[in-house]
Structure formats: structure tokens, C-alpha cells
Amino acid sequence: MIWETLDDYEALSNRAALILLEAIRENPRAVLGLPTGRTPAGMYRHVVAECAREYHCFRDVTTFNLDEYAGIPREHPGSYFTFMKRHLFDHIDVDPSRTHIPDGSAADLAAECARYEAAINAAGGLGLTFLGLGRNGHIAFNEPGTPFDSRTRRVELAESTRRANADFFHGLQVPTHALTMGIGTILESRRIVLLASGSGKDAAIARLETLDIDPSFPASALWDHDDVTVLVGR
Ligand code: GLP
């Protein structure tokens, strides 16, 4: 695990964007795993600014988002579909048919999760996946206690996670469930970059540093992967 400490959030966002852009320059058909939340917003801002200067930046790139809320329509203001359009997809030349987000409004959520796993495999697997870090150590929506070999599935959200994400819902009810890639799904990505920044993250970052690998702290699963970069921006 490579640790890089950046001076501040701007520097972290810039560094993460550079890693992403380098990956798609090296392989224009890259398959990316993409996160949502406050932390990656700066990375997307830098990527969008850079891609405005480049022709065909994302033309052949395929993306898979980590997770989505269950039980709300895609167009809901709090959905990750809405987040991704607003922060990235509406501003780059990605082919919408190559962007994938689990459909939390599907009639059969188990079938939707199986379809999502199959789509990742059909794309050749995840190449480079970016993750945020929950205050309780969650990655994607894999809450403490999640087995490290878990796959894409429907999960119940911790109350603390619902509270932490309430701002995105502008007073509307935060869903109680979500669809998320499993830890096992994420660990199959060839390369992983964890973005650790924001208020209330110090304890989680300190715990990750201890090398105590335990399902009670989902991010510790990343120690089992041989190509992880942790970007810390205070
Ligand atoms: C949500 C997302 C996670 C994200 C986490 C941290 O729960 N499902 O993927 O890492 O929030 O979010 P933030 O970056 O806003 O602190």
C-alpha cells in the first residue's frame, strides 16, 4: 500500500485527477470504478477542466459506479445517477451506454446486482477503481461487518451513514437501503486509489494505518490487495 499525504483537499483532488487522466491516456479503453460523495467532487472538477482541453478524452472509456441508493428513481436529486451527471458525465465525451450505475429502482434488485456483476466481467473487469472512505471505514456502501468476499448486493445503510449523507437529500428522506459492489468485487480491480479526506475522517485514516485487517473496518480489506494507493488530504 502506497501512502501519499497531500497538503490539502485541492492538492488531493489534483493528484487523483492526474492518476485518472494518466490511466485513460495510457489505455483509452480503460474500465474505471468510480465513487461518489464529497471527497471525489474535486477530482471530477479537475478532470472536467482538463478534458475540456482534450478531444476524445473519455470516448472509449467504460465506467462502473460503486453504488446507488435503493428505492428511489434515477432522477431523484439525491441519487448517485444525478450526482454523476452533475459532476462528470454531463461535461465529458463519455458514451452514456458505457457508463454503468446500479439501478436502485429495478423491480428485482437481486437480479439487478447479478446483472451488474456480469456487466463488469463482460467489460473485462475493473482496471482502476477510486474509493472514498466512510467515517466508519466503509468503502462503497460496505458497512462494518461486511465479509471481504462479498459481491454486488442490496444492503441496509448504517444510521450514521444516512446522517452523513443527509445533505445530498435537502430535507428529503435518506433511503434506508442501497445496492453496492461488494468488497470482493472491488478487490478484483487491478488498481485501487483510496481518497481519504474530509471532516471526521482522522480516526478512520489512523485505523487504516494500523494494519489491523478485520471486517469490522471494511477499508482494511485493501491491505490484501497489491496495488493500492491511499491519498490523504487533510
Ligand atoms: C458514501 C458513499 C461512499 C463514500 C462515502 C464517503 O457513503 N457510498 O462511497 O466513500 O460516502 O463520503 P464523503 O466523501 O462525502 O465523505
PDB file of C-alpha atoms and ligand atoms in Angstrom:
ATOM      1  CA  MET A   1       0.000   0.000   0.000  1.00  0.00           C
ATOM      2  CA  ILE A   2       1.468   3.322  -1.072  1.00  0.00           C
ATOM      3  CA  TRP A   3       0.556   6.303   1.099  1.00  0.00           C
ATOM      4  CA  GLU A   4       0.744   9.858  -0.247  1.00  0.00           C
ATOM      5  CA  THR A   5      -0.064  12.800   2.012  1.00  0.00           C
ATOM      6  CA  LEU A   6      -1.122  15.914   0.159  1.00  0.00           C
ATOM      7  CA  ASP A   7      -1.137  19.431   1.608  1.00  0.00           C
ATOM      8  CA  ASP A   8      -4.868  19.962   1.328  1.00  0.00           C
ATOM      9  CA  TYR A   9      -8.064  18.934  -0.427  1.00  0.00           C
ATOM     10  CA  GLU A  10      -7.161  20.805  -3.632  1.00  0.00           C
ATOM     11  CA  ALA A  11      -3.836  19.002  -3.887  1.00  0.00           C
ATOM     12  CA  LEU A  12      -5.526  15.647  -3.243  1.00  0.00           C
ATOM     13  CA  SER A  13      -8.131  16.361  -5.928  1.00  0.00           C
ATOM     14  CA  ASN A  14      -5.461  17.392  -8.413  1.00  0.00           C
ATOM     15  CA  ARG A  15      -3.346  14.297  -7.722  1.00  0.00           C
ATOM     16  CA  ALA A  16      -6.343  11.960  -8.035  1.00  0.00           C
ATOM     17  CA  ALA A  17      -7.356  13.605 -11.328  1.00  0.00           C
ATOM     18  CA  LEU A  18      -3.820  13.180 -12.666  1.00  0.00           C
ATOM     19  CA  ILE A  19      -3.879   9.462 -11.844  1.00  0.00           C
ATOM     20  CA  LEU A  20      -7.243   9.082 -13.588  1.00  0.00           C
ATOM     21  CA  LEU A  21      -6.203  11.071 -16.667  1.00  0.00           C
ATOM     22  CA  GLU A  22      -2.883   9.248 -16.958  1.00  0.00           C
ATOM     23  CA  ALA A  23      -4.707   5.918 -16.834  1.00  0.00           C
ATOM     24  CA  ILE A  24      -7.037   6.838 -19.697  1.00  0.00           C
ATOM     25  CA  ARG A  25      -4.181   8.294 -21.754  1.00  0.00           C
ATOM     26  CA  GLU A  26      -2.253   5.069 -21.323  1.00  0.00           C
ATOM     27  CA  ASN A  27      -5.329   2.998 -22.109  1.00  0.00           C
ATOM     28  CA  PRO A  28      -8.132   4.903 -23.870  1.00  0.00           C
ATOM     29  CA  ARG A  29     -10.367   1.851 -23.366  1.00  0.00           C
ATOM     30  CA  ALA A  30      -9.816   1.843 -19.598  1.00  0.00           C
ATOM     31  CA  VAL A  31     -12.506   0.449 -17.301  1.00  0.00           C
ATOM     32  CA  LEU A  32     -12.893   2.682 -14.257  1.00  0.00           C
ATOM     33  CA  GLY A  33     -14.645   2.116 -10.936  1.00  0.00           C
ATOM     34  CA  LEU A  34     -15.998   5.463  -9.759  1.00  0.00           C
ATOM     35  CA  PRO A  35     -17.067   6.791  -6.359  1.00  0.00           C
ATOM     36  CA  THR A  36     -19.480   9.477  -5.227  1.00  0.00           C
ATOM     37  CA  GLY A  37     -19.592  11.688  -2.133  1.00  0.00           C
ATOM     38  CA  ARG A  38     -17.968  14.958  -1.159  1.00  0.00           C
ATOM     39  CA  THR A  39     -14.408  13.671  -1.480  1.00  0.00           C
ATOM     40  CA  PRO A  40     -14.263  12.821  -5.208  1.00  0.00           C
ATOM     41  CA  ALA A  41     -16.103  16.008  -6.292  1.00  0.00           C
ATOM     42  CA  GLY A  42     -12.809  17.916  -6.530  1.00  0.00           C
ATOM     43  CA  MET A  43     -11.194  15.150  -8.584  1.00  0.00           C
ATOM     44  CA  TYR A  44     -14.102  15.308 -11.040  1.00  0.00           C
ATOM     45  CA  ARG A  45     -13.797  19.111 -11.236  1.00  0.00           C
ATOM     46  CA  HIS A  46     -10.134  18.802 -12.234  1.00  0.00           C
ATOM     47  CA  VAL A  47     -10.870  16.008 -14.717  1.00  0.00           C
ATOM     48  CA  VAL A  48     -13.646  18.023 -16.364  1.00  0.00           C
ATOM     49  CA  ALA A  49     -11.403  21.111 -16.643  1.00  0.00           C
ATOM     50  CA  GLU A  50      -8.625  19.075 -18.227  1.00  0.00           C
ATOM     51  CA  CYS A  51     -10.924  17.192 -20.606  1.00  0.00           C
ATOM     52  CA  ALA A  52     -12.412  20.453 -21.869  1.00  0.00           C
ATOM     53  CA  ARG A  53      -8.981  20.955 -23.453  1.00  0.00           C
ATOM     54  CA  GLU A  54      -8.635  17.472 -24.907  1.00  0.00           C
ATOM     55  CA  TYR A  55     -10.576  15.945 -27.753  1.00  0.00           C
ATOM     56  CA  HIS A  56     -11.976  12.444 -27.149  1.00  0.00           C
ATOM     57  CA  CYS A  57     -10.821  12.231 -23.530  1.00  0.00           C
ATOM     58  CA  PHE A  58     -13.414   9.652 -22.403  1.00  0.00           C
ATOM     59  CA  ARG A  59     -14.678   8.476 -25.795  1.00  0.00           C
ATOM     60  CA  ASP A  60     -13.776   4.801 -25.328  1.00  0.00           C
ATOM     61  CA  VAL A  61     -13.682   4.675 -21.520  1.00  0.00           C
ATOM     62  CA  THR A  62     -16.121   2.449 -19.611  1.00  0.00           C
ATOM     63  CA  THR A  63     -17.223   3.333 -16.076  1.00  0.00           C
ATOM     64  CA  PHE A  64     -18.894   1.436 -13.261  1.00  0.00           C
ATOM     65  CA  ASN A  65     -20.071   3.317 -10.215  1.00  0.00           C
ATOM     66  CA  LEU A  66     -19.553   1.664  -6.867  1.00  0.00           C
ATOM     67  CA  ASP A  67     -23.067   2.006  -5.545  1.00  0.00           C
ATOM     68  CA  GLU A  68     -26.534   3.578  -5.682  1.00  0.00           C
ATOM     69  CA  TYR A  69     -29.416   4.108  -3.284  1.00  0.00           C
ATOM     70  CA  ALA A  70     -32.271   1.623  -3.477  1.00  0.00           C
ATOM     71  CA  GLY A  71     -35.922   2.576  -3.804  1.00  0.00           C
ATOM     72  CA  ILE A  72     -35.535   5.989  -5.411  1.00  0.00           C
ATOM     73  CA  PRO A  73     -35.815   6.832  -9.115  1.00  0.00           C
ATOM     74  CA  ARG A  74     -32.596   7.567 -11.005  1.00  0.00           C
ATOM     75  CA  GLU A  75     -33.625  11.207 -11.478  1.00  0.00           C
ATOM     76  CA  HIS A  76     -34.067  11.753  -7.706  1.00  0.00           C
ATOM     77  CA  PRO A  77     -31.925  14.750  -6.620  1.00  0.00           C
ATOM     78  CA  GLY A  78     -30.087  12.594  -4.038  1.00  0.00           C
ATOM     79  CA  SER A  79     -29.307   9.674  -6.378  1.00  0.00           C
ATOM     80  CA  TYR A  80     -25.777   8.846  -7.438  1.00  0.00           C
ATOM     81  CA  PHE A  81     -27.043   8.870 -11.038  1.00  0.00           C
ATOM     82  CA  THR A  82     -27.858  12.578 -10.531  1.00  0.00           C
ATOM     83  CA  PHE A  83     -24.517  13.148  -8.780  1.00  0.00           C
ATOM     84  CA  MET A  84     -22.512  11.590 -11.611  1.00  0.00           C
ATOM     85  CA  LYS A  85     -24.332  13.507 -14.323  1.00  0.00           C
ATOM     86  CA  ARG A  86     -23.824  16.760 -12.467  1.00  0.00           C
ATOM     87  CA  HIS A  87     -20.181  16.263 -11.523  1.00  0.00           C
ATOM     88  CA  LEU A  88     -18.834  14.317 -14.503  1.00  0.00           C
ATOM     89  CA  PHE A  89     -20.933  12.695 -17.189  1.00  0.00           C
ATOM     90  CA  ASP A  90     -22.694  15.844 -18.458  1.00  0.00           C
ATOM     91  CA  HIS A  91     -19.327  17.549 -19.033  1.00  0.00           C
ATOM     92  CA  ILE A  92     -17.215  14.913 -20.795  1.00  0.00           C
ATOM     93  CA  ASP A  93     -17.468  12.973 -24.049  1.00  0.00           C
ATOM     94  CA  VAL A  94     -18.208   9.609 -22.430  1.00  0.00           C
ATOM     95  CA  ASP A  95     -20.627   7.360 -24.318  1.00  0.00           C
ATOM     96  CA  PRO A  96     -23.667   7.070 -21.987  1.00  0.00           C
ATOM     97  CA  SER A  97     -24.015   3.403 -22.946  1.00  0.00           C
ATOM     98  CA  ARG A  98     -20.571   2.795 -21.408  1.00  0.00           C
ATOM     99  CA  THR A  99     -21.477   4.392 -18.046  1.00  0.00           C
ATOM    100  CA  HIS A 100     -22.918   1.970 -15.525  1.00  0.00           C
ATOM    101  CA  ILE A 101     -24.603   2.655 -12.194  1.00  0.00           C
ATOM    102  CA  PRO A 102     -26.620   0.003 -10.357  1.00  0.00           C
ATOM    103  CA  ASP A 103     -30.330   0.668 -10.851  1.00  0.00           C
ATOM    104  CA  GLY A 104     -31.742   1.074  -7.362  1.00  0.00           C
ATOM    105  CA  SER A 105     -35.253   1.378  -8.784  1.00  0.00           C
ATOM    106  CA  ALA A 106     -35.182  -2.004 -10.549  1.00  0.00           C
ATOM    107  CA  ALA A 107     -38.153  -4.257  -9.770  1.00  0.00           C
ATOM    108  CA  ASP A 108     -35.879  -7.198  -8.926  1.00  0.00           C
ATOM    109  CA  LEU A 109     -32.854  -5.871  -7.035  1.00  0.00           C
ATOM    110  CA  ALA A 110     -31.123  -9.258  -6.723  1.00  0.00           C
ATOM    111  CA  ALA A 111     -31.336  -9.700 -10.499  1.00  0.00           C
ATOM    112  CA  GLU A 112     -30.031  -6.163 -10.967  1.00  0.00           C
ATOM    113  CA  CYS A 113     -26.986  -6.944  -8.780  1.00  0.00           C
ATOM    114  CA  ALA A 114     -26.260 -10.141 -10.724  1.00  0.00           C
ATOM    115  CA  ARG A 115     -26.612  -8.208 -13.991  1.00  0.00           C
ATOM    116  CA  TYR A 116     -24.154  -5.592 -12.675  1.00  0.00           C
ATOM    117  CA  GLU A 117     -21.511  -8.180 -11.797  1.00  0.00           C
ATOM    118  CA  ALA A 118     -21.958  -9.767 -15.245  1.00  0.00           C
ATOM    119  CA  ALA A 119     -21.547  -6.362 -16.924  1.00  0.00           C
ATOM    120  CA  ILE A 120     -18.267  -5.746 -15.060  1.00  0.00           C
ATOM    121  CA  ASN A 121     -16.994  -9.149 -16.193  1.00  0.00           C
ATOM    122  CA  ALA A 122     -18.151  -8.583 -19.765  1.00  0.00           C
ATOM    123  CA  ALA A 123     -16.151  -5.328 -19.802  1.00  0.00           C
ATOM    124  CA  GLY A 124     -13.021  -7.278 -18.834  1.00  0.00           C
ATOM    125  CA  GLY A 125     -13.117  -6.423 -15.113  1.00  0.00           C
ATOM    126  CA  LEU A 126     -12.315  -3.177 -13.337  1.00  0.00           C
ATOM    127  CA  GLY A 127      -8.951  -1.668 -14.254  1.00  0.00           C
ATOM    128  CA  LEU A 128      -8.623   1.322 -11.944  1.00  0.00           C
ATOM    129  CA  THR A 129     -11.068   1.953  -9.109  1.00  0.00           C
ATOM    130  CA  PHE A 130     -11.288   5.072  -6.968  1.00  0.00           C
ATOM    131  CA  LEU A 131     -12.817   4.813  -3.496  1.00  0.00           C
ATOM    132  CA  GLY A 132     -13.846   7.245  -0.813  1.00  0.00           C
ATOM    133  CA  LEU A 133     -13.646   6.374   2.873  1.00  0.00           C
ATOM    134  CA  GLY A 134     -16.649   6.401   5.174  1.00  0.00           C
ATOM    135  CA  ARG A 135     -16.143   7.701   8.723  1.00  0.00           C
ATOM    136  CA  ASN A 136     -16.841   4.186   9.989  1.00  0.00           C
ATOM    137  CA  GLY A 137     -14.369   2.745   7.494  1.00  0.00           C
ATOM    138  CA  HIS A 138     -16.929   1.773   4.875  1.00  0.00           C
ATOM    139  CA  ILE A 139     -15.917   1.529   1.237  1.00  0.00           C
ATOM    140  CA  ALA A 140     -18.693   1.975  -1.314  1.00  0.00           C
ATOM    141  CA  PHE A 141     -21.692   1.006   0.885  1.00  0.00           C
ATOM    142  CA  ASN A 142     -19.959  -1.947   2.535  1.00  0.00           C
ATOM    143  CA  GLU A 143     -20.618  -1.221   6.177  1.00  0.00           C
ATOM    144  CA  PRO A 144     -18.625  -2.674   9.113  1.00  0.00           C
ATOM    145  CA  GLY A 145     -19.052  -6.438   9.338  1.00  0.00           C
ATOM    146  CA  THR A 146     -19.192  -6.982   5.572  1.00  0.00           C
ATOM    147  CA  PRO A 147     -17.316 -10.153   4.541  1.00  0.00           C
ATOM    148  CA  PHE A 148     -14.280  -9.430   2.398  1.00  0.00           C
ATOM    149  CA  ASP A 149     -15.515 -11.815  -0.308  1.00  0.00           C
ATOM    150  CA  SER A 150     -18.904 -10.056  -0.686  1.00  0.00           C
ATOM    151  CA  ARG A 151     -20.296  -9.323  -4.155  1.00  0.00           C
ATOM    152  CA  THR A 152     -22.693  -6.700  -5.531  1.00  0.00           C
ATOM    153  CA  ARG A 153     -25.881  -6.848  -3.475  1.00  0.00           C
ATOM    154  CA  ARG A 154     -28.591  -4.929  -1.622  1.00  0.00           C
ATOM    155  CA  VAL A 155     -27.505  -3.641   1.782  1.00  0.00           C
ATOM    156  CA  GLU A 156     -29.005  -1.785   4.720  1.00  0.00           C
ATOM    157  CA  LEU A 157     -27.285   1.520   5.485  1.00  0.00           C
ATOM    158  CA  ALA A 158     -25.921   2.347   8.928  1.00  0.00           C
ATOM    159  CA  GLU A 159     -27.780   5.196  10.626  1.00  0.00           C
ATOM    160  CA  SER A 160     -24.501   7.140  10.826  1.00  0.00           C
ATOM    161  CA  THR A 161     -24.047   6.761   7.051  1.00  0.00           C
ATOM    162  CA  ARG A 162     -27.582   8.031   6.396  1.00  0.00           C
ATOM    163  CA  ARG A 163     -26.921  11.026   8.631  1.00  0.00           C
ATOM    164  CA  ALA A 164     -23.542  11.726   6.993  1.00  0.00           C
ATOM    165  CA  ASN A 165     -25.178  11.745   3.542  1.00  0.00           C
ATOM    166  CA  ALA A 166     -28.333  13.682   4.517  1.00  0.00           C
ATOM    167  CA  ASP A 167     -27.080  16.940   2.949  1.00  0.00           C
ATOM    168  CA  PHE A 168     -27.456  15.435  -0.520  1.00  0.00           C
ATOM    169  CA  PHE A 169     -31.178  14.899   0.142  1.00  0.00           C
ATOM    170  CA  HIS A 170     -32.066  18.508   1.016  1.00  0.00           C
ATOM    171  CA  GLY A 171     -34.506  17.557   3.758  1.00  0.00           C
ATOM    172  CA  LEU A 172     -35.952  14.576   1.852  1.00  0.00           C
ATOM    173  CA  GLN A 173     -35.802  11.142   3.458  1.00  0.00           C
ATOM    174  CA  VAL A 174     -32.441   9.369   3.005  1.00  0.00           C
ATOM    175  CA  PRO A 175     -33.084   5.835   1.693  1.00  0.00           C
ATOM    176  CA  THR A 176     -32.543   3.004   4.172  1.00  0.00           C
ATOM    177  CA  HIS A 177     -31.020   0.610   1.609  1.00  0.00           C
ATOM    178  CA  ALA A 178     -28.597   0.678  -1.284  1.00  0.00           C
ATOM    179  CA  LEU A 179     -27.017  -1.508  -3.949  1.00  0.00           C
ATOM    180  CA  THR A 180     -23.257  -1.729  -3.671  1.00  0.00           C
ATOM    181  CA  MET A 181     -20.353  -3.530  -5.266  1.00  0.00           C
ATOM    182  CA  GLY A 182     -19.041  -5.992  -2.702  1.00  0.00           C
ATOM    183  CA  ILE A 183     -15.596  -5.847  -1.155  1.00  0.00           C
ATOM    184  CA  GLY A 184     -14.712  -8.927  -3.207  1.00  0.00           C
ATOM    185  CA  THR A 185     -15.843  -7.145  -6.373  1.00  0.00           C
ATOM    186  CA  ILE A 186     -13.721  -4.100  -5.522  1.00  0.00           C
ATOM    187  CA  LEU A 187     -10.638  -6.161  -4.636  1.00  0.00           C
ATOM    188  CA  GLU A 188     -10.686  -7.662  -8.137  1.00  0.00           C
ATOM    189  CA  SER A 189      -9.931  -4.223  -9.609  1.00  0.00           C
ATOM    190  CA  ARG A 190      -6.373  -4.291 -10.914  1.00  0.00           C
ATOM    191  CA  ARG A 191      -5.506  -0.991  -9.254  1.00  0.00           C
ATOM    192  CA  ILE A 192      -7.230   0.911  -6.417  1.00  0.00           C
ATOM    193  CA  VAL A 193      -6.869   4.505  -5.271  1.00  0.00           C
ATOM    194  CA  LEU A 194      -8.467   5.425  -1.940  1.00  0.00           C
ATOM    195  CA  LEU A 195      -9.212   9.113  -1.369  1.00  0.00           C
ATOM    196  CA  ALA A 196      -9.220   9.939   2.331  1.00  0.00           C
ATOM    197  CA  SER A 197     -10.210  13.472   3.149  1.00  0.00           C
ATOM    198  CA  GLY A 198     -12.862  15.470   4.965  1.00  0.00           C
ATOM    199  CA  SER A 199     -14.101  16.180   8.426  1.00  0.00           C
ATOM    200  CA  GLY A 200     -14.373  13.265  10.789  1.00  0.00           C
ATOM    201  CA  LYS A 201     -12.017  11.043   8.784  1.00  0.00           C
ATOM    202  CA  ASP A 202      -8.925  11.247  11.023  1.00  0.00           C
ATOM    203  CA  ALA A 203      -9.904   8.277  13.176  1.00  0.00           C
ATOM    204  CA  ALA A 204     -10.669   6.150  10.113  1.00  0.00           C
ATOM    205  CA  ILE A 205      -7.343   7.070   8.496  1.00  0.00           C
ATOM    206  CA  ALA A 206      -5.487   6.295  11.737  1.00  0.00           C
ATOM    207  CA  ARG A 207      -7.233   2.926  11.999  1.00  0.00           C
ATOM    208  CA  LEU A 208      -6.372   2.045   8.405  1.00  0.00           C
ATOM    209  CA  GLU A 209      -2.718   2.806   9.139  1.00  0.00           C
ATOM    210  CA  THR A 210      -2.617   0.243  11.943  1.00  0.00           C
ATOM    211  CA  LEU A 211      -2.646  -2.699   9.516  1.00  0.00           C
ATOM    212  CA  ASP A 212      -5.304  -4.395  11.635  1.00  0.00           C
ATOM    213  CA  ILE A 213      -7.143  -6.337   8.915  1.00  0.00           C
ATOM    214  CA  ASP A 214     -10.655  -7.014  10.175  1.00  0.00           C
ATOM    215  CA  PRO A 215     -14.183  -6.944   8.680  1.00  0.00           C
ATOM    216  CA  SER A 216     -15.241  -4.557  11.470  1.00  0.00           C
ATOM    217  CA  PHE A 217     -13.265  -1.987   9.473  1.00  0.00           C
ATOM    218  CA  PRO A 218     -14.068  -2.609   5.771  1.00  0.00           C
ATOM    219  CA  ALA A 219     -11.263  -0.438   4.318  1.00  0.00           C
ATOM    220  CA  SER A 220      -8.697  -2.695   5.999  1.00  0.00           C
ATOM    221  CA  ALA A 221      -9.502  -5.274   3.270  1.00  0.00           C
ATOM    222  CA  LEU A 222      -7.386  -3.109   0.972  1.00  0.00           C
ATOM    223  CA  TRP A 223      -4.253  -4.379   2.712  1.00  0.00           C
ATOM    224  CA  ASP A 224      -4.923  -7.692   0.937  1.00  0.00           C
ATOM    225  CA  HIS A 225      -4.518  -6.038  -2.483  1.00  0.00           C
ATOM    226  CA  ASP A 226      -1.130  -5.495  -4.081  1.00  0.00           C
ATOM    227  CA  ASP A 227      -1.749  -2.219  -5.928  1.00  0.00           C
ATOM    228  CA  VAL A 228      -3.422   0.298  -3.637  1.00  0.00           C
ATOM    229  CA  THR A 229      -2.553   3.972  -3.332  1.00  0.00           C
ATOM    230  CA  VAL A 230      -4.007   5.926  -0.420  1.00  0.00           C
ATOM    231  CA  LEU A 231      -4.197   9.678  -0.972  1.00  0.00           C
ATOM    232  CA  VAL A 232      -4.602  11.568   2.290  1.00  0.00           C
ATOM    233  CA  GLY A 233      -5.500  15.255   2.085  1.00  0.00           C
ATOM    234  CA  ARG A 234      -6.018  16.971   5.412  1.00  0.00           C
TER     235      ARG A 234
HETATM  236  C1  GLP B   1     -20.951   7.372   0.816  1.00  0.00           C
HETATM  237  C2  GLP B   1     -20.520   6.562  -0.390  1.00  0.00           C
HETATM  238  C3  GLP B   1     -19.096   6.113  -0.239  1.00  0.00           C
HETATM  239  C4  GLP B   1     -18.237   7.283   0.157  1.00  0.00           C
HETATM  240  C5  GLP B   1     -18.644   7.823   1.485  1.00  0.00           C
HETATM  241  C6  GLP B   1     -17.788   8.979   1.991  1.00  0.00           C
HETATM  242  O1  GLP B   1     -21.443   6.612   1.841  1.00  0.00           O
HETATM  243  N1  GLP B   1     -21.355   5.462  -0.661  1.00  0.00           N
HETATM  244  O2  GLP B   1     -18.665   5.523  -1.455  1.00  0.00           O
HETATM  245  O3  GLP B   1     -16.880   6.910   0.190  1.00  0.00           O
HETATM  246  O4  GLP B   1     -19.979   8.269   1.340  1.00  0.00           O
HETATM  247  O5  GLP B   1     -18.342  10.157   1.522  1.00  0.00           O
HETATM  248  P1  GLP B   1     -17.682  11.578   1.621  1.00  0.00           P
HETATM  249  O6  GLP B   1     -16.658  11.623   0.548  1.00  0.00           O
HETATM  250  O7  GLP B   1     -18.836  12.506   1.326  1.00  0.00           O
HETATM  251  O8  GLP B   1     -17.130  11.727   2.969  1.00  0.00           O
END
